[in-house]
mmCIF file of C-alpha atoms in Angstrom:
data_model
loop_
_atom_site.group_PDB
_atom_site.id
_atom_site.type_symbol
_atom_site.label_atom_id
_atom_site.label_comp_id
_atom_site.label_asym_id
_atom_site.label_seq_id
_atom_site.Cartn_x
_atom_site.Cartn_y
_atom_site.Cartn_z
ATOM 1 C CA MET A 1 79.914 76.819 133.459
ATOM 2 C CA ARG A 2 78.419 78.158 130.312
ATOM 3 C CA ASN A 3 80.642 80.260 128.033
ATOM 4 C CA PHE A 4 82.055 83.952 129.059
ATOM 5 C CA GLU A 5 79.739 85.824 126.577
ATOM 6 C CA LEU A 6 81.379 88.740 126.358
ATOM 7 C CA GLU A 7 84.844 87.695 126.297
ATOM 8 C CA THR A 8 83.346 85.030 123.328
ATOM 9 C CA TYR A 9 82.221 88.156 121.560
ATOM 10 C CA PHE A 10 85.146 90.115 122.063
ATOM 11 C CA SER A 11 87.376 87.336 120.743
ATOM 12 C CA LYS A 12 85.632 87.539 117.475
ATOM 13 C CA TRP A 13 85.472 91.318 117.190
ATOM 14 C CA GLU A 14 87.353 93.203 119.772
ATOM 15 C CA PHE A 15 90.755 93.978 117.952
ATOM 16 C CA THR A 16 89.098 94.187 114.564
ATOM 17 C CA ALA A 17 86.883 96.620 114.865
ATOM 18 C CA ARG A 18 87.843 100.012 113.191
ATOM 19 C CA HIS A 19 85.949 102.075 116.383
ATOM 20 C CA HIS A 20 85.625 100.027 119.548
ATOM 21 C CA MET A 21 82.782 101.877 121.115
ATOM 22 C CA THR A 22 82.352 99.628 124.046
ATOM 23 C CA ALA A 23 85.439 99.161 125.882
ATOM 24 C CA SER A 24 84.831 98.944 129.298
ATOM 25 C CA ASP A 25 88.201 100.790 130.483
ATOM 26 C CA VAL A 26 89.779 104.242 130.375
ATOM 27 C CA GLN A 27 92.785 104.860 127.594
ATOM 28 C CA SER A 28 95.436 103.087 128.078
ATOM 29 C CA MET A 29 99.083 104.598 128.147
ATOM 30 C CA SER A 30 102.430 103.232 127.595
ATOM 31 C CA LEU A 31 105.303 102.120 129.228
ATOM 32 C CA ASN A 32 107.407 105.821 128.437
ATOM 33 C CA ASP A 33 103.993 107.674 129.310
ATOM 34 C CA LEU A 34 104.183 106.074 132.630
ATOM 35 C CA LEU A 35 107.538 106.469 133.671
ATOM 36 C CA ALA A 36 107.515 110.234 132.206
ATOM 37 C CA MET A 37 104.868 111.196 134.825
ATOM 38 C CA ALA A 38 106.370 109.530 137.054
ATOM 39 C CA GLY A 39 110.014 110.874 136.869
ATOM 40 C CA THR A 40 113.546 109.375 136.822
ATOM 41 C CA SER A 41 113.851 107.472 139.844
ATOM 42 C CA ALA A 42 110.544 105.601 138.792
ATOM 43 C CA ALA A 43 112.455 104.443 135.863
ATOM 44 C CA GLU A 44 115.486 103.665 137.602
ATOM 45 C CA SER A 45 113.832 101.588 140.017
ATOM 46 C CA LEU A 46 113.163 98.987 137.304
ATOM 47 C CA ASP A 47 116.944 98.792 136.687
ATOM 48 C CA ASP A 48 117.611 96.528 139.352
ATOM 49 C CA LEU A 49 114.079 94.418 139.457
ATOM 50 C CA TRP A 50 114.355 90.678 140.154
ATOM 51 C CA LEU A 51 112.622 88.822 138.124
ATOM 52 C CA GLY A 52 112.185 85.824 140.781
ATOM 53 C CA TYR A 53 108.921 84.185 142.132
ATOM 54 C CA THR A 54 106.918 87.065 144.203
ATOM 55 C CA GLU A 55 104.914 86.558 147.534
ATOM 56 C CA THR A 56 101.584 85.345 146.894
ATOM 57 C CA TRP A 57 100.169 88.071 148.888
ATOM 58 C CA GLY A 58 101.532 90.704 146.645
ATOM 59 C CA ALA A 59 104.672 92.566 147.397
ATOM 60 C CA PRO A 60 104.747 94.624 150.487
ATOM 61 C CA ASP A 61 105.473 98.116 148.896
ATOM 62 C CA LEU A 62 102.531 96.950 146.717
ATOM 63 C CA ARG A 63 99.940 96.381 149.760
ATOM 64 C CA ALA A 64 100.856 99.506 151.258
ATOM 65 C CA ALA A 65 100.563 101.423 148.291
ATOM 66 C CA ILE A 66 97.033 100.212 147.978
ATOM 67 C CA ALA A 67 96.209 100.052 151.671
ATOM 68 C CA GLY A 68 96.796 104.068 150.876
ATOM 69 C CA THR A 69 93.550 104.239 148.825
ATOM 70 C CA TYR A 70 91.751 103.107 151.942
ATOM 71 C CA GLU A 71 90.712 105.001 155.026
ATOM 72 C CA GLY A 72 91.230 102.262 157.239
ATOM 73 C CA MET A 73 93.180 99.574 155.820
ATOM 74 C CA GLN A 74 96.633 98.559 156.466
ATOM 75 C CA PRO A 75 98.697 96.146 153.984
ATOM 76 C CA ASP A 76 98.024 92.962 155.848
ATOM 77 C CA ASN A 77 94.418 93.761 154.687
ATOM 78 C CA ILE A 78 95.116 93.380 151.213
ATOM 79 C CA LEU A 79 95.685 90.312 148.796
ATOM 80 C CA CYS A 80 96.794 90.881 145.262
ATOM 81 C CA PHE A 81 95.559 88.755 142.398
ATOM 82 C CA ALA A 82 96.112 88.339 139.103
ATOM 83 C CA GLY A 83 93.772 91.040 137.678
ATOM 84 C CA ALA A 84 90.167 91.073 139.190
ATOM 85 C CA GLU A 85 88.704 88.387 137.319
ATOM 86 C CA GLU A 86 91.088 85.687 139.528
ATOM 87 C CA GLY A 87 89.752 87.696 142.635
ATOM 88 C CA VAL A 88 85.767 86.854 142.003
ATOM 89 C CA TYR A 89 86.718 83.406 141.416
ATOM 90 C CA ALA A 90 88.616 82.904 144.367
ATOM 91 C CA ALA A 91 86.148 84.801 146.806
ATOM 92 C CA MET A 92 83.227 82.870 145.553
ATOM 93 C CA ARG A 93 84.946 79.425 145.824
ATOM 94 C CA VAL A 94 86.380 80.556 149.241
ATOM 95 C CA LEU A 95 83.012 81.996 150.630
ATOM 96 C CA LEU A 96 80.383 79.648 149.480
ATOM 97 C CA GLY A 97 79.705 75.925 149.640
ATOM 98 C CA PRO A 98 77.063 73.672 148.019
ATOM 99 C CA ASP A 99 74.924 74.215 151.360
ATOM 100 C CA ASP A 100 74.986 77.920 150.840
ATOM 101 C CA HIS A 101 72.685 80.943 149.027
ATOM 102 C CA ALA A 102 73.935 83.737 147.487
ATOM 103 C CA ILE A 103 72.486 87.037 146.291
ATOM 104 C CA VAL A 104 73.516 88.810 143.181
ATOM 105 C CA VAL A 105 72.330 91.841 141.384
ATOM 106 C CA VAL A 106 71.386 91.531 137.697
ATOM 107 C CA PRO A 107 72.406 93.187 135.351
ATOM 108 C CA ASN A 108 75.836 92.548 136.473
ATOM 109 C CA TYR A 109 79.217 91.326 135.187
ATOM 110 C CA GLN A 110 78.743 87.649 134.117
ATOM 111 C CA ALA A 111 81.028 86.225 136.564
ATOM 112 C CA ALA A 112 79.626 87.480 139.539
ATOM 113 C CA GLU A 113 76.564 85.290 138.428
ATOM 114 C CA THR A 114 78.003 82.249 136.321
ATOM 115 C CA ILE A 115 80.684 81.478 139.142
ATOM 116 C CA PRO A 116 77.925 81.637 142.245
ATOM 117 C CA LEU A 117 75.985 79.260 140.024
ATOM 118 C CA SER A 118 78.406 76.979 139.507
ATOM 119 C CA ILE A 119 79.082 76.274 143.662
ATOM 120 C CA CYS A 120 75.398 76.818 145.011
ATOM 121 C CA ALA A 121 71.739 78.420 144.830
ATOM 122 C CA VAL A 122 71.981 82.072 144.032
ATOM 123 C CA THR A 123 69.101 84.551 143.833
ATOM 124 C CA GLY A 124 68.751 87.528 141.745
ATOM 125 C CA VAL A 125 67.694 91.045 142.711
ATOM 126 C CA PRO A 126 67.116 93.621 139.559
ATOM 127 C CA LEU A 127 68.477 96.900 139.218
ATOM 128 C CA ASP A 128 65.388 99.067 137.808
ATOM 129 C CA ALA A 129 65.486 100.825 134.771
ATOM 130 C CA THR A 130 62.339 102.667 135.377
ATOM 131 C CA ARG A 131 63.990 103.968 138.961
ATOM 132 C CA ASP A 132 67.787 104.813 137.718
ATOM 133 C CA TRP A 133 68.707 101.274 138.187
ATOM 134 C CA ARG A 134 67.758 101.468 141.833
ATOM 135 C CA LEU A 135 67.821 98.209 143.849
ATOM 136 C CA ASP A 136 65.071 98.051 145.774
ATOM 137 C CA LEU A 137 66.287 97.008 149.392
ATOM 138 C CA GLU A 138 62.977 95.048 150.237
ATOM 139 C CA ASP A 139 63.425 92.772 146.928
ATOM 140 C CA VAL A 140 66.973 92.043 148.975
ATOM 141 C CA ARG A 141 65.284 91.261 152.261
ATOM 142 C CA ARG A 142 62.635 89.130 150.688
ATOM 143 C CA ALA A 143 65.415 86.886 148.635
ATOM 144 C CA ILE A 144 67.398 86.064 151.756
ATOM 145 C CA ARG A 145 67.348 82.850 152.791
ATOM 146 C CA PRO A 146 68.290 80.953 156.466
ATOM 147 C CA ASN A 147 71.347 79.497 154.313
ATOM 148 C CA THR A 148 72.251 83.008 153.052
ATOM 149 C CA LYS A 149 75.815 83.418 153.028
ATOM 150 C CA LEU A 150 76.749 86.496 151.104
ATOM 151 C CA ILE A 151 75.397 89.078 148.901
ATOM 152 C CA SER A 152 77.697 90.364 145.650
ATOM 153 C CA ILE A 153 77.159 93.917 144.311
ATOM 154 C CA ASN A 154 78.721 96.206 141.858
ATOM 155 C CA PHE A 155 78.396 99.699 142.129
ATOM 156 C CA PRO A 156 79.775 101.820 139.791
ATOM 157 C CA ASN A 157 77.822 99.149 137.844
ATOM 158 C CA ASN A 158 78.595 97.460 134.923
ATOM 159 C CA PRO A 159 76.760 97.780 132.436
ATOM 160 C CA THR A 160 74.594 100.218 133.818
ATOM 161 C CA GLY A 161 76.710 102.614 135.118
ATOM 162 C CA ALA A 162 74.649 103.309 138.220
ATOM 163 C CA VAL A 163 75.601 104.084 141.412
ATOM 164 C CA MET A 164 73.521 103.348 144.985
ATOM 165 C CA PRO A 165 72.075 106.534 146.511
ATOM 166 C CA ARG A 166 74.206 106.448 149.662
ATOM 167 C CA GLU A 167 70.893 106.193 151.670
ATOM 168 C CA ASP A 168 70.588 102.780 150.225
ATOM 169 C CA TYR A 169 73.996 101.408 150.346
ATOM 170 C CA ASP A 170 74.221 102.349 154.166
ATOM 171 C CA ALA A 171 70.512 100.330 154.697
ATOM 172 C CA LEU A 172 72.659 97.683 152.842
ATOM 173 C CA ILE A 173 75.082 97.649 155.428
ATOM 174 C CA ALA A 174 73.034 97.626 157.933
ATOM 175 C CA LEU A 175 71.060 94.415 156.457
ATOM 176 C CA CYS A 176 74.144 92.704 155.898
ATOM 177 C CA ARG A 177 75.219 93.136 159.327
ATOM 178 C CA GLU A 178 71.830 92.169 160.913
ATOM 179 C CA GLN A 179 71.673 88.920 158.927
ATOM 180 C CA ASP A 180 75.384 88.397 159.563
ATOM 181 C CA LEU A 181 76.417 88.149 155.827
ATOM 182 C CA TYR A 182 79.097 88.801 153.588
ATOM 183 C CA LEU A 183 79.035 91.578 151.260
ATOM 184 C CA PHE A 184 81.295 91.653 147.975
ATOM 185 C CA ASN A 185 81.392 94.980 146.296
ATOM 186 C CA ASP A 186 83.219 94.750 142.961
ATOM 187 C CA GLU A 187 84.448 98.445 143.219
ATOM 188 C CA VAL A 188 86.816 98.371 139.666
ATOM 189 C CA TYR A 189 84.906 101.768 138.508
ATOM 190 C CA ARG A 190 85.190 103.900 141.633
ATOM 191 C CA LEU A 191 86.765 106.940 141.483
ATOM 192 C CA LEU A 192 85.444 107.319 137.739
ATOM 193 C CA GLU A 193 81.985 109.001 139.238
ATOM 194 C CA LEU A 194 80.562 111.841 136.964
ATOM 195 C CA ASP A 195 79.570 113.478 139.593
ATOM 196 C CA GLU A 196 82.110 112.770 142.600
ATOM 197 C CA THR A 197 79.310 113.616 145.282
ATOM 198 C CA LYS A 198 78.087 110.319 144.637
ATOM 199 C CA ARG A 199 80.909 108.178 145.351
ATOM 200 C CA LEU A 200 80.613 105.846 147.980
ATOM 201 C CA PRO A 201 83.036 104.633 150.723
ATOM 202 C CA GLN A 202 84.863 101.467 150.304
ATOM 203 C CA THR A 203 83.050 98.468 151.362
ATOM 204 C CA ALA A 204 86.208 97.220 153.043
ATOM 205 C CA ASP A 205 86.447 100.370 155.246
ATOM 206 C CA VAL A 206 82.632 100.393 156.829
ATOM 207 C CA TYR A 207 81.515 96.696 157.095
ATOM 208 C CA GLU A 208 83.759 94.232 158.934
ATOM 209 C CA LYS A 209 82.390 91.676 156.395
ATOM 210 C CA GLY A 210 82.959 93.414 153.664
ATOM 211 C CA LEU A 211 85.338 92.389 150.405
ATOM 212 C CA SER A 212 86.287 95.557 148.255
ATOM 213 C CA LEU A 213 87.408 94.151 144.635
ATOM 214 C CA SER A 214 89.478 96.663 142.583
ATOM 215 C CA VAL A 215 91.918 96.412 139.921
ATOM 216 C CA MET A 216 94.253 98.739 138.278
ATOM 217 C CA SER A 217 92.674 97.774 134.788
ATOM 218 C CA LYS A 218 89.596 100.225 134.927
ATOM 219 C CA ALA A 219 89.711 103.610 136.611
ATOM 220 C CA TYR A 220 94.054 103.735 136.112
ATOM 221 C CA GLY A 221 93.669 102.744 132.930
ATOM 222 C CA LEU A 222 96.118 100.271 132.839
ATOM 223 C CA PRO A 223 94.816 96.481 132.526
ATOM 224 C CA GLY A 224 98.069 94.843 130.777
ATOM 225 C CA LEU A 225 99.618 95.184 134.154
ATOM 226 C CA ARG A 226 97.011 92.193 135.340
ATOM 227 C CA ILE A 227 96.778 93.489 139.160
ATOM 228 C CA GLY A 228 94.086 93.421 141.198
ATOM 229 C CA TRP A 229 93.142 93.005 144.769
ATOM 230 C CA ILE A 230 90.878 92.328 147.544
ATOM 231 C CA ALA A 231 90.738 94.292 150.933
ATOM 232 C CA SER A 232 88.920 93.122 153.930
ATOM 233 C CA GLN A 233 89.033 94.092 157.494
ATOM 234 C CA ASP A 234 88.031 89.906 157.672
ATOM 235 C CA LYS A 235 92.088 88.730 157.879
ATOM 236 C CA GLU A 236 91.009 85.218 158.221
ATOM 237 C CA VAL A 237 88.836 85.167 155.343
ATOM 238 C CA LEU A 238 91.887 86.639 153.426
ATOM 239 C CA LEU A 239 94.232 84.026 154.736
ATOM 240 C CA LYS A 240 91.823 81.262 152.994
ATOM 241 C CA LEU A 241 91.703 83.486 149.787
ATOM 242 C CA GLU A 242 95.599 83.323 149.982
ATOM 243 C CA ARG A 243 95.383 79.629 150.435
ATOM 244 C CA TYR A 244 93.266 79.207 147.416
ATOM 245 C CA LYS A 245 95.454 81.316 145.332
ATOM 246 C CA HIS A 246 97.989 78.987 145.827
ATOM 247 C CA TYR A 247 96.223 76.673 143.604
ATOM 248 C CA LEU A 248 95.525 79.701 140.437
ATOM 249 C CA SER A 249 98.402 82.352 140.146
ATOM 250 C CA ILE A 250 100.243 81.543 142.980
ATOM 251 C CA CYS A 251 101.994 84.511 142.353
ATOM 252 C CA ASN A 252 101.721 87.897 140.639
ATOM 253 C CA SER A 253 104.459 89.099 138.172
ATOM 254 C CA ALA A 254 107.445 91.286 139.590
ATOM 255 C CA PRO A 255 107.265 93.667 136.544
ATOM 256 C CA SER A 256 103.941 94.370 136.612
ATOM 257 C CA GLU A 257 104.071 94.735 140.814
ATOM 258 C CA ARG A 258 107.091 97.610 140.314
ATOM 259 C CA LEU A 259 104.487 99.025 137.852
ATOM 260 C CA ALA A 260 101.790 99.396 139.880
ATOM 261 C CA VAL A 261 103.523 100.758 142.788
ATOM 262 C CA ILE A 262 104.694 103.371 140.236
ATOM 263 C CA ALA A 263 101.295 104.160 138.917
ATOM 264 C CA LEU A 264 99.913 104.539 142.480
ATOM 265 C CA GLY A 265 102.661 106.672 143.330
ATOM 266 C CA VAL A 266 101.230 109.147 140.684
ATOM 267 C CA ARG A 267 97.795 108.319 140.892
ATOM 268 C CA ASP A 268 95.858 111.465 140.890
ATOM 269 C CA LYS A 269 97.906 112.344 137.750
ATOM 270 C CA ILE A 270 96.472 109.841 136.230
ATOM 271 C CA LEU A 271 92.872 109.880 137.677
ATOM 272 C CA GLU A 272 92.921 113.480 136.612
ATOM 273 C CA ARG A 273 94.475 112.567 133.245
ATOM 274 C CA ASN A 274 91.235 110.082 132.936
ATOM 275 C CA ARG A 275 88.586 111.856 134.289
ATOM 276 C CA ALA A 276 88.892 114.764 131.925
ATOM 277 C CA LEU A 277 89.048 112.376 129.236
ATOM 278 C CA LEU A 278 85.703 110.773 129.995
ATOM 279 C CA ARG A 279 84.107 114.751 130.894
ATOM 280 C CA ARG A 280 84.967 115.221 127.159
ATOM 281 C CA ASN A 281 83.339 112.075 125.976
ATOM 282 C CA ILE A 282 80.256 111.979 128.098
ATOM 283 C CA ALA A 283 79.194 115.575 126.635
ATOM 284 C CA GLU A 284 80.097 113.868 123.082
ATOM 285 C CA LEU A 285 77.727 111.259 123.886
ATOM 286 C CA ASP A 286 75.172 113.411 124.990
ATOM 287 C CA ARG A 287 74.969 115.446 122.087
ATOM 288 C CA PHE A 288 75.077 112.477 120.132
ATOM 289 C CA PHE A 289 71.768 110.751 122.024
ATOM 290 C CA ALA A 290 70.009 113.981 121.809
ATOM 291 C CA ASP A 291 70.590 113.992 118.129
ATOM 292 C CA TYR A 292 68.219 110.804 117.843
ATOM 293 C CA PRO A 293 65.163 110.611 120.372
ATOM 294 C CA LYS A 294 63.221 108.128 118.257
ATOM 295 C CA LEU A 295 66.093 105.257 118.144
ATOM 296 C CA PHE A 296 67.345 105.663 121.362
ATOM 297 C CA GLU A 297 66.712 106.493 125.192
ATOM 298 C CA TRP A 298 69.679 108.059 127.151
ATOM 299 C CA ARG A 299 70.766 108.056 130.691
ATOM 300 C CA HIS A 300 73.574 109.571 131.420
ATOM 301 C CA PRO A 301 75.732 107.258 133.640
ATOM 302 C CA ASP A 302 76.234 108.119 137.378
ATOM 303 C CA GLY A 303 79.903 106.661 137.189
ATOM 304 C CA GLY A 304 82.691 104.309 135.197
ATOM 305 C CA CYS A 305 83.267 104.754 131.555
ATOM 306 C CA ILE A 306 80.198 102.616 129.773
ATOM 307 C CA ALA A 307 76.282 103.248 129.735
ATOM 308 C CA TYR A 308 73.474 100.973 128.786
ATOM 309 C CA PRO A 309 71.442 102.784 126.489
ATOM 310 C CA ARG A 310 67.821 101.456 125.321
ATOM 311 C CA TYR A 311 67.294 101.055 121.881
ATOM 312 C CA ILE A 312 63.872 101.781 120.751
ATOM 313 C CA GLY A 313 64.097 101.861 116.895
ATOM 314 C CA GLN A 314 62.646 99.065 114.561
ATOM 315 C CA GLY A 315 64.051 95.684 114.735
ATOM 316 C CA ASP A 316 66.042 94.070 117.627
ATOM 317 C CA VAL A 317 69.169 95.047 119.252
ATOM 318 C CA GLU A 318 70.925 92.215 118.193
ATOM 319 C CA SER A 319 70.107 92.927 114.865
ATOM 320 C CA PHE A 320 71.065 96.222 115.326
ATOM 321 C CA CYS A 321 74.850 96.061 116.466
ATOM 322 C CA HIS A 322 75.819 93.353 114.062
ATOM 323 C CA ASP A 323 74.724 95.649 110.991
ATOM 324 C CA LEU A 324 76.474 98.272 113.082
ATOM 325 C CA ILE A 325 79.728 96.575 113.375
ATOM 326 C CA GLU A 326 79.441 94.719 109.756
ATOM 327 C CA GLU A 327 78.738 97.961 107.903
ATOM 328 C CA ASN A 328 80.467 100.526 109.553
ATOM 329 C CA GLY A 329 83.053 99.006 112.175
ATOM 330 C CA VAL A 330 81.168 100.242 115.364
ATOM 331 C CA LEU A 331 81.580 97.554 118.105
ATOM 332 C CA LEU A 332 78.787 97.892 120.916
ATOM 333 C CA LEU A 333 77.666 95.435 123.307
ATOM 334 C CA PRO A 334 74.312 94.037 122.662
ATOM 335 C CA ALA A 335 71.953 93.132 125.494
ATOM 336 C CA SER A 336 72.324 89.077 125.204
ATOM 337 C CA ILE A 337 75.855 89.602 126.456
ATOM 338 C CA TYR A 338 74.240 90.401 129.784
ATOM 339 C CA ARG A 339 71.652 87.825 129.614
ATOM 340 C CA SER A 340 70.964 86.193 133.127
ATOM 341 C CA GLU A 341 69.955 82.723 134.398
ATOM 342 C CA LEU A 342 68.444 83.916 137.456
ATOM 343 C CA MET A 343 65.835 86.352 136.072
ATOM 344 C CA GLU A 344 64.648 88.210 132.813
ATOM 345 C CA ALA A 345 67.010 91.035 132.291
ATOM 346 C CA PRO A 346 66.625 93.768 129.331
ATOM 347 C CA THR A 347 66.767 92.765 125.786
ATOM 348 C CA ASP A 348 66.960 96.130 124.320
ATOM 349 C CA ARG A 349 69.800 97.914 125.516
ATOM 350 C CA PHE A 350 73.497 97.887 124.190
ATOM 351 C CA ARG A 351 76.288 98.650 126.440
ATOM 352 C CA ILE A 352 78.449 101.824 125.157
ATOM 353 C CA GLY A 353 81.806 102.778 126.337
ATOM 354 C CA PHE A 354 83.212 106.368 126.603
ATOM 355 C CA GLY A 355 86.511 105.863 128.417
ATOM 356 C CA ARG A 356 88.787 106.236 125.144
ATOM 357 C CA GLU A 357 90.706 108.583 122.973
ATOM 358 C CA LYS A 358 89.188 109.697 119.323
ATOM 359 C CA ILE A 359 85.496 108.938 120.141
ATOM 360 C CA GLU A 360 84.911 111.481 117.886
ATOM 361 C CA GLU A 361 85.797 108.894 115.251
ATOM 362 C CA GLY A 362 83.455 106.419 116.325
ATOM 363 C CA VAL A 363 80.501 109.045 116.654
ATOM 364 C CA THR A 364 81.222 110.065 113.218
ATOM 365 C CA ALA A 365 80.609 106.355 111.918
ATOM 366 C CA PHE A 366 77.802 105.798 113.877
ATOM 367 C CA ARG A 367 76.200 108.354 112.810
ATOM 368 C CA ASP A 368 76.796 107.740 109.132
ATOM 369 C CA PHE A 369 75.500 104.414 109.896
ATOM 370 C CA LEU A 370 72.160 105.698 111.228
ATOM 371 C CA ASP A 371 71.590 108.534 109.204
ATOM 372 C CA ARG A 372 72.083 106.253 105.999
ATOM 373 C CA ASN A 373 69.972 103.659 107.598
ATOM 374 C CA HIS A 374 67.033 106.225 108.912
ATOM 375 C CA ASN A 375 64.112 105.240 107.345
ATOM 376 C CA ARG A 376 64.850 101.353 107.981
ATOM 377 C CA LEU A 377 65.183 102.079 111.512
ATOM 378 C CA ALA A 378 63.200 104.847 112.942
ATOM 379 C CA VAL A 379 59.384 104.033 114.345
#
């Protein structure tokens, strides 16, 4: 498999940039903050925590807490992983073989494309930037082959922030059912919809061959826990995934599982905090981009905590992002990080995040760079 472009790029800049303006998660919190939110009994539950091996499936109370976030899932419909990435890897390895074919939306999180490509034939179907990143279901239908096994989607989408219209989502599920295909949905940004009326039902709840991927990292802002999961009605697939996990992490960290249970117990408080932060920050970005119409095309994202504006100034977006980090310490992700081996992907965009606190400081540094270089950058 090719290098993971995003992580390679981050390894150079993520922890040295003065203004991390492309973070893909919501502002995290300290252990003390979480325990204060949860109350005294939560802190006491850590005192007798057994630090031995845990169950491969995940702790029973954790699986019960996760199942409670779905409409129709029970604990035995949940398999926990060491973050979402392990879930993606295991699912693709278990569901796909050399003679199979998969369909993947583009752009997407790189692992959703790279891992299937290391296994079988893969076809990309584009999200159309001219139609608010809408997926054309006729493109999906045309991509289906006799050996197609799986369709992989990601909504709210990374990096565009797009959410499928409900009628398209229902039609895609109907198509998968008609063709007897698995539907794998990376739902890690669900619950962060800026317009809650656009929130989609979780795939595992509404489709018998659906797999819903989620994690504590994004909507909950707790990536340090490294707790992810897959939910599905298909218990046979979950059993195969559990057996495959024996060759990966085997089991999760006991402290992480306990802390995830605590966090899910106060999920409404955490989500209220995080959504309020996103509302404030997206308003800041709306004002910022409105001031530079000759440099950027800005689309208000539907959900998540990242967006994918278009750079329309002089020069290419790669040089623009490089100069911005070098001169003003503002980190963005240029379009090359989301290049696809399946089809042409946009080359004039960058990912910007709005889930962190103190976004005003990053915006101020961004403005300073643009104002100093306006004559060079403006068309």
